[in-house]
Amino acid sequence: MNDNKFKLLAGPCVIESEDNVMFLAQALKDIAGKHDIDFYFKASWDKANRTKATNYRGPGMEEGLRILLKAKTEVGVKIVTDIHEPNQAKPVAEVADIIQIPAFLCRQTDLLQAAAMTGKTVNIKKAQFSSPEEMGNVVSKMEYFGCRDFMLCERGNCFGYNNLVVDMSGLVRLSKLGYPVLFDATHSVQISGGGFNYGNSGKSEFVPYLAKAAVATGVLSGLFMEVHNDPASALCDGSCMLRLDSLDTLLDQIMRIREIVKV
């Protein structure tokens, strides 16, 4: 991993089709390249925590990894995708450059161990119910398993039943654990549990504000953002995702802010 460049983990919430993955991988790579950003294409092959059992989850591991490998080889992007069970770590590591641990699962010792044993970089989402300091226990587990190539990703904290709040001081506190910190700007605007009507709910209009505020803390190694060319028709988390045509301008602003806080 390039630790000097600002990182962007971006892509659709879930693999919707091979064509959509190839299109977005190329478009995102081109935009990130304009800003000299270390880019990783993100898409899930399975969304195991959907609100409803009938919601679209993805194509599954075999087909999903085939599509991600095609994007990796033909478009030339690095890949980040999640795992939910320990036995998924090894096959996913054959394709992914970064293995991601979902927020609800960040305390699952067997899952952390399986990810650590792959030798790949691991991105660990901070649970919505955990303080930055509590993530020290997660750090200790990873170190115990011999892994020091991992990142901690903030994605908001529970506030009441259906809302997430981002404490910017929490990013600073998280950075004191000694590992790179990312900020998930899109899941942080999610309405937990799908909102009162249990649908796909989020407040994507706040994504740019949170992203810029997080970068302004000066402690971030990068951003995680789910991006889609047509969020309104997305099969998962469309109301949280950033529109593709908004990304270039946002990254320009973000990199300008980053230069200021570096000084």
PDB file of N, CA and C in Angstrom, residues 163-262:
ATOM      1  N   ASN A 163     -30.648   7.393  13.838  1.00  0.00           N
ATOM      2  CA  ASN A 163     -29.773   8.429  13.313  1.00  0.00           C
ATOM      3  C   ASN A 163     -28.322   8.137  13.680  1.00  0.00           C
ATOM      4  N   LEU A 164     -27.426   8.553  12.801  1.00  0.00           N
ATOM      5  CA  LEU A 164     -25.996   8.452  13.059  1.00  0.00           C
ATOM      6  C   LEU A 164     -25.413   9.854  13.152  1.00  0.00           C
ATOM      7  N   VAL A 165     -24.484  10.031  14.062  1.00  0.00           N
ATOM      8  CA  VAL A 165     -23.819  11.319  14.235  1.00  0.00           C
ATOM      9  C   VAL A 165     -22.317  11.102  14.134  1.00  0.00           C
ATOM     10  N   VAL A 166     -21.637  11.987  13.420  1.00  0.00           N
ATOM     11  CA  VAL A 166     -20.182  11.910  13.287  1.00  0.00           C
ATOM     12  C   VAL A 166     -19.546  12.936  14.209  1.00  0.00           C
ATOM     13  N   ASP A 167     -18.750  12.443  15.142  1.00  0.00           N
ATOM     14  CA  ASP A 167     -17.998  13.299  16.058  1.00  0.00           C
ATOM     15  C   ASP A 167     -16.602  13.474  15.461  1.00  0.00           C
ATOM     16  N   MET A 168     -16.309  14.653  14.943  1.00  0.00           N
ATOM     17  CA  MET A 168     -15.026  14.870  14.285  1.00  0.00           C
ATOM     18  C   MET A 168     -13.852  14.723  15.248  1.00  0.00           C
ATOM     19  N   SER A 169     -14.082  14.989  16.532  1.00  0.00           N
ATOM     20  CA  SER A 169     -13.006  14.760  17.487  1.00  0.00           C
ATOM     21  C   SER A 169     -12.708  13.265  17.606  1.00  0.00           C
ATOM     22  N   GLY A 170     -13.703  12.432  17.290  1.00  0.00           N
ATOM     23  CA  GLY A 170     -13.499  10.991  17.318  1.00  0.00           C
ATOM     24  C   GLY A 170     -12.475  10.524  16.309  1.00  0.00           C
ATOM     25  N   LEU A 171     -12.374  11.222  15.184  1.00  0.00           N
ATOM     26  CA  LEU A 171     -11.356  10.873  14.192  1.00  0.00           C
ATOM     27  C   LEU A 171      -9.960  11.092  14.768  1.00  0.00           C
ATOM     28  N   VAL A 172      -9.801  12.184  15.495  1.00  0.00           N
ATOM     29  CA  VAL A 172      -8.510  12.473  16.123  1.00  0.00           C
ATOM     30  C   VAL A 172      -8.202  11.421  17.179  1.00  0.00           C
ATOM     31  N   ARG A 173      -9.199  11.080  17.978  1.00  0.00           N
ATOM     32  CA  ARG A 173      -9.012  10.067  19.019  1.00  0.00           C
ATOM     33  C   ARG A 173      -8.703   8.707  18.407  1.00  0.00           C
ATOM     34  N   LEU A 174      -9.356   8.389  17.292  1.00  0.00           N
ATOM     35  CA  LEU A 174      -9.102   7.117  16.617  1.00  0.00           C
ATOM     36  C   LEU A 174      -7.673   7.067  16.087  1.00  0.00           C
ATOM     37  N   SER A 175      -7.173   8.200  15.610  1.00  0.00           N
ATOM     38  CA  SER A 175      -5.816   8.243  15.057  1.00  0.00           C
ATOM     39  C   SER A 175      -4.757   8.003  16.132  1.00  0.00           C
ATOM     40  N   LYS A 176      -5.108   8.265  17.390  1.00  0.00           N
ATOM     41  CA  LYS A 176      -4.147   8.078  18.479  1.00  0.00           C
ATOM     42  C   LYS A 176      -3.863   6.601  18.757  1.00  0.00           C
ATOM     43  N   LEU A 177      -4.632   5.709  18.142  1.00  0.00           N
ATOM     44  CA  LEU A 177      -4.370   4.278  18.286  1.00  0.00           C
ATOM     45  C   LEU A 177      -3.186   3.844  17.429  1.00  0.00           C
ATOM     46  N   GLY A 178      -2.709   4.734  16.551  1.00  0.00           N
ATOM     47  CA  GLY A 178      -1.455   4.481  15.854  1.00  0.00           C
ATOM     48  C   GLY A 178      -1.553   3.856  14.480  1.00  0.00           C
ATOM     49  N   TYR A 179      -2.757   3.804  13.921  1.00  0.00           N
ATOM     50  CA  TYR A 179      -2.938   3.209  12.596  1.00  0.00           C
ATOM     51  C   TYR A 179      -3.679   4.178  11.683  1.00  0.00           C
ATOM     52  N   PRO A 180      -3.539   4.007  10.361  1.00  0.00           N
ATOM     53  CA  PRO A 180      -4.200   4.924   9.438  1.00  0.00           C
ATOM     54  C   PRO A 180      -5.713   4.968   9.670  1.00  0.00           C
ATOM     55  N   VAL A 181      -6.279   6.152   9.527  1.00  0.00           N
ATOM     56  CA  VAL A 181      -7.708   6.364   9.740  1.00  0.00           C
ATOM     57  C   VAL A 181      -8.366   6.794   8.433  1.00  0.00           C
ATOM     58  N   LEU A 182      -9.474   6.156   8.122  1.00  0.00           N
ATOM     59  CA  LEU A 182     -10.313   6.541   6.995  1.00  0.00           C
ATOM     60  C   LEU A 182     -11.645   7.058   7.531  1.00  0.00           C
ATOM     61  N   PHE A 183     -12.362   7.779   6.681  1.00  0.00           N
ATOM     62  CA  PHE A 183     -13.708   8.211   7.036  1.00  0.00           C
ATOM     63  C   PHE A 183     -14.675   7.751   5.961  1.00  0.00           C
ATOM     64  N   ASP A 184     -15.720   7.078   6.380  1.00  0.00           N
ATOM     65  CA  ASP A 184     -16.773   6.620   5.480  1.00  0.00           C
ATOM     66  C   ASP A 184     -17.836   7.711   5.408  1.00  0.00           C
ATOM     67  N   ALA A 185     -17.792   8.479   4.329  1.00  0.00           N
ATOM     68  CA  ALA A 185     -18.660   9.650   4.223  1.00  0.00           C
ATOM     69  C   ALA A 185     -20.077   9.312   3.794  1.00  0.00           C
ATOM     70  N   THR A 186     -20.291   8.120   3.261  1.00  0.00           N
ATOM     71  CA  THR A 186     -21.624   7.785   2.765  1.00  0.00           C
ATOM     72  C   THR A 186     -22.446   6.964   3.761  1.00  0.00           C
ATOM     73  N   HIS A 187     -21.849   5.964   4.396  1.00  0.00           N
ATOM     74  CA  HIS A 187     -22.614   5.225   5.402  1.00  0.00           C
ATOM     75  C   HIS A 187     -22.907   6.093   6.628  1.00  0.00           C
ATOM     76  N   SER A 188     -22.156   7.161   6.793  1.00  0.00           N
ATOM     77  CA  SER A 188     -22.386   8.051   7.926  1.00  0.00           C
ATOM     78  C   SER A 188     -23.671   8.862   7.785  1.00  0.00           C
ATOM     79  N   VAL A 189     -24.258   8.881   6.590  1.00  0.00           N
ATOM     80  CA  VAL A 189     -25.537   9.580   6.409  1.00  0.00           C
ATOM     81  C   VAL A 189     -26.699   8.598   6.318  1.00  0.00           C
ATOM     82  N   GLN A 190     -26.417   7.348   6.615  1.00  0.00           N
ATOM     83  CA  GLN A 190     -27.430   6.301   6.555  1.00  0.00           C
ATOM     84  C   GLN A 190     -28.398   6.413   7.734  1.00  0.00           C
ATOM     85  N   ILE A 191     -29.654   6.066   7.494  1.00  0.00           N
ATOM     86  CA  ILE A 191     -30.627   5.955   8.570  1.00  0.00           C
ATOM     87  C   ILE A 191     -30.667   4.489   8.982  1.00  0.00           C
ATOM     88  N   SER A 192     -30.197   4.200  10.180  1.00  0.00           N
ATOM     89  CA  SER A 192     -30.033   2.820  10.621  1.00  0.00           C
ATOM     90  C   SER A 192     -31.337   2.035  10.534  1.00  0.00           C
ATOM     91  N   GLY A 193     -31.245   0.813  10.040  1.00  0.00           N
ATOM     92  CA  GLY A 193     -32.409  -0.050   9.927  1.00  0.00           C
ATOM     93  C   GLY A 193     -33.339   0.317   8.795  1.00  0.00           C
ATOM     94  N   GLY A 194     -32.911   1.245   7.949  1.00  0.00           N
ATOM     95  CA  GLY A 194     -33.737   1.625   6.812  1.00  0.00           C
ATOM     96  C   GLY A 194     -34.786   2.666   7.120  1.00  0.00           C
ATOM     97  N   GLY A 195     -34.742   3.238   8.305  1.00  0.00           N
ATOM     98  CA  GLY A 195     -35.716   4.268   8.642  1.00  0.00           C
ATOM     99  C   GLY A 195     -37.026   3.669   9.126  1.00  0.00           C
ATOM    100  N   PHE A 196     -37.996   4.514   9.365  1.00  0.00           N
ATOM    101  CA  PHE A 196     -39.253   4.066   9.956  1.00  0.00           C
ATOM    102  C   PHE A 196     -40.066   3.192   9.008  1.00  0.00           C
ATOM    103  N   ASN A 197     -39.887   3.369   7.697  1.00  0.00           N
ATOM    104  CA  ASN A 197     -40.627   2.527   6.762  1.00  0.00           C
ATOM    105  C   ASN A 197     -39.805   1.335   6.290  1.00  0.00           C
ATOM    106  N   TYR A 198     -38.641   1.135   6.926  1.00  0.00           N
ATOM    107  CA  TYR A 198     -37.768   0.009   6.624  1.00  0.00           C
ATOM    108  C   TYR A 198     -37.402  -0.062   5.147  1.00  0.00           C
ATOM    109  N   GLY A 199     -37.292   1.084   4.537  1.00  0.00           N
ATOM    110  CA  GLY A 199     -36.865   1.147   3.144  1.00  0.00           C
ATOM    111  C   GLY A 199     -35.398   1.520   3.062  1.00  0.00           C
ATOM    112  N   ASN A 200     -34.989   1.982   1.890  1.00  0.00           N
ATOM    113  CA  ASN A 200     -33.602   2.380   1.653  1.00  0.00           C
ATOM    114  C   ASN A 200     -33.497   3.874   1.941  1.00  0.00           C
ATOM    115  N   SER A 201     -33.038   4.229   3.137  1.00  0.00           N
ATOM    116  CA  SER A 201     -33.089   5.619   3.561  1.00  0.00           C
ATOM    117  C   SER A 201     -31.706   6.167   3.869  1.00  0.00           C
ATOM    118  N   GLY A 202     -31.493   7.403   3.492  1.00  0.00           N
ATOM    119  CA  GLY A 202     -30.242   8.078   3.772  1.00  0.00           C
ATOM    120  C   GLY A 202     -30.349   9.531   3.371  1.00  0.00           C
ATOM    121  N   LYS A 203     -29.305  10.299   3.699  1.00  0.00           N
ATOM    122  CA  LYS A 203     -29.319  11.733   3.435  1.00  0.00           C
ATOM    123  C   LYS A 203     -28.055  12.097   2.661  1.00  0.00           C
ATOM    124  N   SER A 204     -28.016  11.705   1.410  1.00  0.00           N
ATOM    125  CA  SER A 204     -26.802  11.851   0.603  1.00  0.00           C
ATOM    126  C   SER A 204     -26.384  13.303   0.411  1.00  0.00           C
ATOM    127  N   GLU A 205     -27.299  14.252   0.601  1.00  0.00           N
ATOM    128  CA  GLU A 205     -26.948  15.661   0.406  1.00  0.00           C
ATOM    129  C   GLU A 205     -25.891  16.132   1.398  1.00  0.00           C
ATOM    130  N   PHE A 206     -25.730  15.388   2.498  1.00  0.00           N
ATOM    131  CA  PHE A 206     -24.754  15.786   3.513  1.00  0.00           C
ATOM    132  C   PHE A 206     -23.381  15.144   3.305  1.00  0.00           C
ATOM    133  N   VAL A 207     -23.259  14.242   2.347  1.00  0.00           N
ATOM    134  CA  VAL A 207     -21.977  13.551   2.120  1.00  0.00           C
ATOM    135  C   VAL A 207     -20.829  14.527   1.874  1.00  0.00           C
ATOM    136  N   PRO A 208     -20.953  15.494   0.956  1.00  0.00           N
ATOM    137  CA  PRO A 208     -19.818  16.402   0.707  1.00  0.00           C
ATOM    138  C   PRO A 208     -19.406  17.199   1.940  1.00  0.00           C
ATOM    139  N   TYR A 209     -20.373  17.618   2.743  1.00  0.00           N
ATOM    140  CA  TYR A 209     -20.054  18.410   3.937  1.00  0.00           C
ATOM    141  C   TYR A 209     -19.266  17.580   4.949  1.00  0.00           C
ATOM    142  N   LEU A 210     -19.718  16.363   5.185  1.00  0.00           N
ATOM    143  CA  LEU A 210     -19.020  15.502   6.143  1.00  0.00           C
ATOM    144  C   LEU A 210     -17.633  15.133   5.639  1.00  0.00           C
ATOM    145  N   ALA A 211     -17.519  14.845   4.350  1.00  0.00           N
ATOM    146  CA  ALA A 211     -16.220  14.470   3.781  1.00  0.00           C
ATOM    147  C   ALA A 211     -15.210  15.595   3.942  1.00  0.00           C
ATOM    148  N   LYS A 212     -15.622  16.819   3.630  1.00  0.00           N
ATOM    149  CA  LYS A 212     -14.709  17.953   3.732  1.00  0.00           C
ATOM    150  C   LYS A 212     -14.356  18.260   5.188  1.00  0.00           C
ATOM    151  N   ALA A 213     -15.336  18.143   6.072  1.00  0.00           N
ATOM    152  CA  ALA A 213     -15.069  18.387   7.483  1.00  0.00           C
ATOM    153  C   ALA A 213     -14.089  17.357   8.036  1.00  0.00           C
ATOM    154  N   ALA A 214     -14.248  16.103   7.625  1.00  0.00           N
ATOM    155  CA  ALA A 214     -13.360  15.047   8.110  1.00  0.00           C
ATOM    156  C   ALA A 214     -11.929  15.265   7.639  1.00  0.00           C
ATOM    157  N   VAL A 215     -11.771  15.627   6.386  1.00  0.00           N
ATOM    158  CA  VAL A 215     -10.434  15.878   5.856  1.00  0.00           C
ATOM    159  C   VAL A 215      -9.799  17.069   6.571  1.00  0.00           C
ATOM    160  N   ALA A 216     -10.614  18.037   6.957  1.00  0.00           N
ATOM    161  CA  ALA A 216     -10.098  19.232   7.633  1.00  0.00           C
ATOM    162  C   ALA A 216      -9.516  18.933   9.013  1.00  0.00           C
ATOM    163  N   THR A 217      -9.800  17.761   9.582  1.00  0.00           N
ATOM    164  CA  THR A 217      -9.180  17.418  10.865  1.00  0.00           C
ATOM    165  C   THR A 217      -7.681  17.212  10.714  1.00  0.00           C
ATOM    166  N   GLY A 218      -7.233  16.876   9.514  1.00  0.00           N
ATOM    167  CA  GLY A 218      -5.813  16.678   9.271  1.00  0.00           C
ATOM    168  C   GLY A 218      -5.273  15.324   9.666  1.00  0.00           C
ATOM    169  N   VAL A 219      -6.145  14.389  10.092  1.00  0.00           N
ATOM    170  CA  VAL A 219      -5.658  13.085  10.561  1.00  0.00           C
ATOM    171  C   VAL A 219      -5.983  11.946   9.589  1.00  0.00           C
ATOM    172  N   LEU A 220      -6.698  12.230   8.521  1.00  0.00           N
ATOM    173  CA  LEU A 220      -7.141  11.157   7.630  1.00  0.00           C
ATOM    174  C   LEU A 220      -6.063  10.694   6.662  1.00  0.00           C
ATOM    175  N   SER A 221      -6.039   9.381   6.441  1.00  0.00           N
ATOM    176  CA  SER A 221      -5.214   8.809   5.375  1.00  0.00           C
ATOM    177  C   SER A 221      -6.014   8.653   4.091  1.00  0.00           C
ATOM    178  N   GLY A 222      -7.332   8.764   4.198  1.00  0.00           N
ATOM    179  CA  GLY A 222      -8.149   8.640   3.009  1.00  0.00           C
ATOM    180  C   GLY A 222      -9.627   8.626   3.325  1.00  0.00           C
ATOM    181  N   LEU A 223     -10.428   8.476   2.278  1.00  0.00           N
ATOM    182  CA  LEU A 223     -11.879   8.461   2.380  1.00  0.00           C
ATOM    183  C   LEU A 223     -12.451   7.185   1.779  1.00  0.00           C
ATOM    184  N   PHE A 224     -13.537   6.737   2.354  1.00  0.00           N
ATOM    185  CA  PHE A 224     -14.365   5.683   1.789  1.00  0.00           C
ATOM    186  C   PHE A 224     -15.663   6.347   1.360  1.00  0.00           C
ATOM    187  N   MET A 225     -16.050   6.150   0.096  1.00  0.00           N
ATOM    188  CA  MET A 225     -17.317   6.706  -0.375  1.00  0.00           C
ATOM    189  C   MET A 225     -17.940   5.762  -1.387  1.00  0.00           C
ATOM    190  N   GLU A 226     -19.215   5.487  -1.208  1.00  0.00           N
ATOM    191  CA  GLU A 226     -19.916   4.715  -2.235  1.00  0.00           C
ATOM    192  C   GLU A 226     -20.451   5.682  -3.278  1.00  0.00           C
ATOM    193  N   VAL A 227     -20.165   5.364  -4.538  1.00  0.00           N
ATOM    194  CA  VAL A 227     -20.437   6.265  -5.654  1.00  0.00           C
ATOM    195  C   VAL A 227     -21.174   5.494  -6.739  1.00  0.00           C
ATOM    196  N   HIS A 228     -22.160   6.131  -7.349  1.00  0.00           N
ATOM    197  CA  HIS A 228     -22.969   5.466  -8.375  1.00  0.00           C
ATOM    198  C   HIS A 228     -23.317   6.468  -9.464  1.00  0.00           C
ATOM    199  N   ASN A 229     -23.402   5.982 -10.689  1.00  0.00           N
ATOM    200  CA  ASN A 229     -23.763   6.877 -11.796  1.00  0.00           C
ATOM    201  C   ASN A 229     -25.237   7.278 -11.761  1.00  0.00           C
ATOM    202  N   ASP A 230     -26.093   6.472 -11.118  1.00  0.00           N
ATOM    203  CA  ASP A 230     -27.513   6.781 -11.014  1.00  0.00           C
ATOM    204  C   ASP A 230     -28.043   6.258  -9.679  1.00  0.00           C
ATOM    205  N   PRO A 231     -27.755   6.963  -8.584  1.00  0.00           N
ATOM    206  CA  PRO A 231     -28.144   6.473  -7.264  1.00  0.00           C
ATOM    207  C   PRO A 231     -29.631   6.169  -7.122  1.00  0.00           C
ATOM    208  N   ALA A 232     -30.475   6.914  -7.832  1.00  0.00           N
ATOM    209  CA  ALA A 232     -31.921   6.713  -7.708  1.00  0.00           C
ATOM    210  C   ALA A 232     -32.346   5.316  -8.153  1.00  0.00           C
ATOM    211  N   SER A 233     -31.569   4.701  -9.039  1.00  0.00           N
ATOM    212  CA  SER A 233     -31.918   3.364  -9.524  1.00  0.00           C
ATOM    213  C   SER A 233     -31.020   2.277  -8.939  1.00  0.00           C
ATOM    214  N   ALA A 234     -30.144   2.646  -7.995  1.00  0.00           N
ATOM    215  CA  ALA A 234     -29.230   1.675  -7.400  1.00  0.00           C
ATOM    216  C   ALA A 234     -30.007   0.609  -6.634  1.00  0.00           C
ATOM    217  N   LEU A 235     -29.449  -0.595  -6.592  1.00  0.00           N
ATOM    218  CA  LEU A 235     -30.121  -1.719  -5.957  1.00  0.00           C
ATOM    219  C   LEU A 235     -29.865  -1.799  -4.458  1.00  0.00           C
ATOM    220  N   CYS A 236     -28.988  -0.940  -3.943  1.00  0.00           N
ATOM    221  CA  CYS A 236     -28.689  -0.940  -2.505  1.00  0.00           C
ATOM    222  C   CYS A 236     -28.119   0.420  -2.104  1.00  0.00           C
ATOM    223  N   ASP A 237     -28.649   1.004  -1.048  1.00  0.00           N
ATOM    224  CA  ASP A 237     -28.122   2.239  -0.452  1.00  0.00           C
ATOM    225  C   ASP A 237     -28.036   3.422  -1.408  1.00  0.00           C
ATOM    226  N   GLY A 238     -28.933   3.466  -2.375  1.00  0.00           N
ATOM    227  CA  GLY A 238     -28.900   4.570  -3.328  1.00  0.00           C
ATOM    228  C   GLY A 238     -29.049   5.932  -2.683  1.00  0.00           C
ATOM    229  N   SER A 239     -29.830   6.008  -1.613  1.00  0.00           N
ATOM    230  CA  SER A 239     -30.077   7.297  -0.979  1.00  0.00           C
ATOM    231  C   SER A 239     -28.895   7.799  -0.159  1.00  0.00           C
ATOM    232  N   CYS A 240     -27.870   6.956  -0.009  1.00  0.00           N
ATOM    233  CA  CYS A 240     -26.666   7.365   0.713  1.00  0.00           C
ATOM    234  C   CYS A 240     -25.506   7.697  -0.225  1.00  0.00           C
ATOM    235  N   MET A 241     -25.568   7.210  -1.446  1.00  0.00           N
ATOM    236  CA  MET A 241     -24.404   7.279  -2.331  1.00  0.00           C
ATOM    237  C   MET A 241     -24.233   8.640  -3.001  1.00  0.00           C
ATOM    238  N   LEU A 242     -22.980   8.950  -3.299  1.00  0.00           N
ATOM    239  CA  LEU A 242     -22.633  10.170  -4.025  1.00  0.00           C
ATOM    240  C   LEU A 242     -22.817   9.927  -5.514  1.00  0.00           C
ATOM    241  N   ARG A 243     -23.336  10.913  -6.208  1.00  0.00           N
ATOM    242  CA  ARG A 243     -23.459  10.798  -7.667  1.00  0.00           C
ATOM    243  C   ARG A 243     -22.076  10.874  -8.308  1.00  0.00           C
ATOM    244  N   LEU A 244     -21.853  10.050  -9.301  1.00  0.00           N
ATOM    245  CA  LEU A 244     -20.568  10.014  -9.985  1.00  0.00           C
ATOM    246  C   LEU A 244     -20.177  11.380 -10.529  1.00  0.00           C
ATOM    247  N   ASP A 245     -21.140  12.114 -11.079  1.00  0.00           N
ATOM    248  CA  ASP A 245     -20.816  13.407 -11.692  1.00  0.00           C
ATOM    249  C   ASP A 245     -20.514  14.500 -10.657  1.00  0.00           C
ATOM    250  N   SER A 246     -20.631  14.169  -9.358  1.00  0.00           N
ATOM    251  CA  SER A 246     -20.271  15.125  -8.309  1.00  0.00           C
ATOM    252  C   SER A 246     -18.878  14.874  -7.744  1.00  0.00           C
ATOM    253  N   LEU A 247     -18.294  13.734  -8.094  1.00  0.00           N
ATOM    254  CA  LEU A 247     -17.058  13.313  -7.438  1.00  0.00           C
ATOM    255  C   LEU A 247     -15.861  14.186  -7.787  1.00  0.00           C
ATOM    256  N   ASP A 248     -15.702  14.555  -9.033  1.00  0.00           N
ATOM    257  CA  ASP A 248     -14.529  15.305  -9.462  1.00  0.00           C
ATOM    258  C   ASP A 248     -14.412  16.621  -8.707  1.00  0.00           C
ATOM    259  N   THR A 249     -15.507  17.362  -8.645  1.00  0.00           N
ATOM    260  CA  THR A 249     -15.501  18.642  -7.933  1.00  0.00           C
ATOM    261  C   THR A 249     -15.217  18.449  -6.451  1.00  0.00           C
ATOM    262  N   LEU A 250     -15.840  17.431  -5.852  1.00  0.00           N
ATOM    263  CA  LEU A 250     -15.627  17.176  -4.431  1.00  0.00           C
ATOM    264  C   LEU A 250     -14.175  16.815  -4.144  1.00  0.00           C
ATOM    265  N   LEU A 251     -13.579  15.974  -4.974  1.00  0.00           N
ATOM    266  CA  LEU A 251     -12.182  15.607  -4.762  1.00  0.00           C
ATOM    267  C   LEU A 251     -11.257  16.805  -4.919  1.00  0.00           C
ATOM    268  N   ASP A 252     -11.571  17.700  -5.835  1.00  0.00           N
ATOM    269  CA  ASP A 252     -10.769  18.915  -5.994  1.00  0.00           C
ATOM    270  C   ASP A 252     -10.801  19.738  -4.705  1.00  0.00           C
ATOM    271  N   GLN A 253     -11.988  19.884  -4.127  1.00  0.00           N
ATOM    272  CA  GLN A 253     -12.108  20.632  -2.876  1.00  0.00           C
ATOM    273  C   GLN A 253     -11.386  19.921  -1.736  1.00  0.00           C
ATOM    274  N   ILE A 254     -11.541  18.613  -1.680  1.00  0.00           N
ATOM    275  CA  ILE A 254     -10.923  17.823  -0.617  1.00  0.00           C
ATOM    276  C   ILE A 254      -9.407  17.923  -0.660  1.00  0.00           C
ATOM    277  N   MET A 255      -8.831  17.822  -1.843  1.00  0.00           N
ATOM    278  CA  MET A 255      -7.378  17.873  -1.953  1.00  0.00           C
ATOM    279  C   MET A 255      -6.842  19.257  -1.631  1.00  0.00           C
ATOM    280  N   ARG A 256      -7.638  20.295  -1.923  1.00  0.00           N
ATOM    281  CA  ARG A 256      -7.242  21.648  -1.542  1.00  0.00           C
ATOM    282  C   ARG A 256      -7.247  21.798  -0.018  1.00  0.00           C
ATOM    283  N   ILE A 257      -8.278  21.265   0.613  1.00  0.00           N
ATOM    284  CA  ILE A 257      -8.345  21.306   2.079  1.00  0.00           C
ATOM    285  C   ILE A 257      -7.181  20.542   2.673  1.00  0.00           C
ATOM    286  N   ARG A 258      -6.876  19.379   2.093  1.00  0.00           N
ATOM    287  CA  ARG A 258      -5.786  18.560   2.614  1.00  0.00           C
ATOM    288  C   ARG A 258      -4.452  19.285   2.558  1.00  0.00           C
ATOM    289  N   GLU A 259      -4.217  20.014   1.494  1.00  0.00           N
ATOM    290  CA  GLU A 259      -2.973  20.769   1.379  1.00  0.00           C
ATOM    291  C   GLU A 259      -2.874  21.835   2.460  1.00  0.00           C
ATOM    292  N   ILE A 260      -3.999  22.458   2.787  1.00  0.00           N
ATOM    293  CA  ILE A 260      -4.006  23.503   3.812  1.00  0.00           C
ATOM    294  C   ILE A 260      -3.686  22.908   5.177  1.00  0.00           C
ATOM    295  N   VAL A 261      -4.354  21.801   5.523  1.00  0.00           N
ATOM    296  CA  VAL A 261      -4.152  21.242   6.865  1.00  0.00           C
ATOM    297  C   VAL A 261      -2.788  20.568   6.989  1.00  0.00           C
ATOM    298  N   LYS A 262      -2.202  20.130   5.878  1.00  0.00           N
ATOM    299  CA  LYS A 262      -0.843  19.576   5.923  1.00  0.00           C
ATOM    300  C   LYS A 262       0.153  20.659   6.332  1.00  0.00           C
TER     301      LYS A 262
END
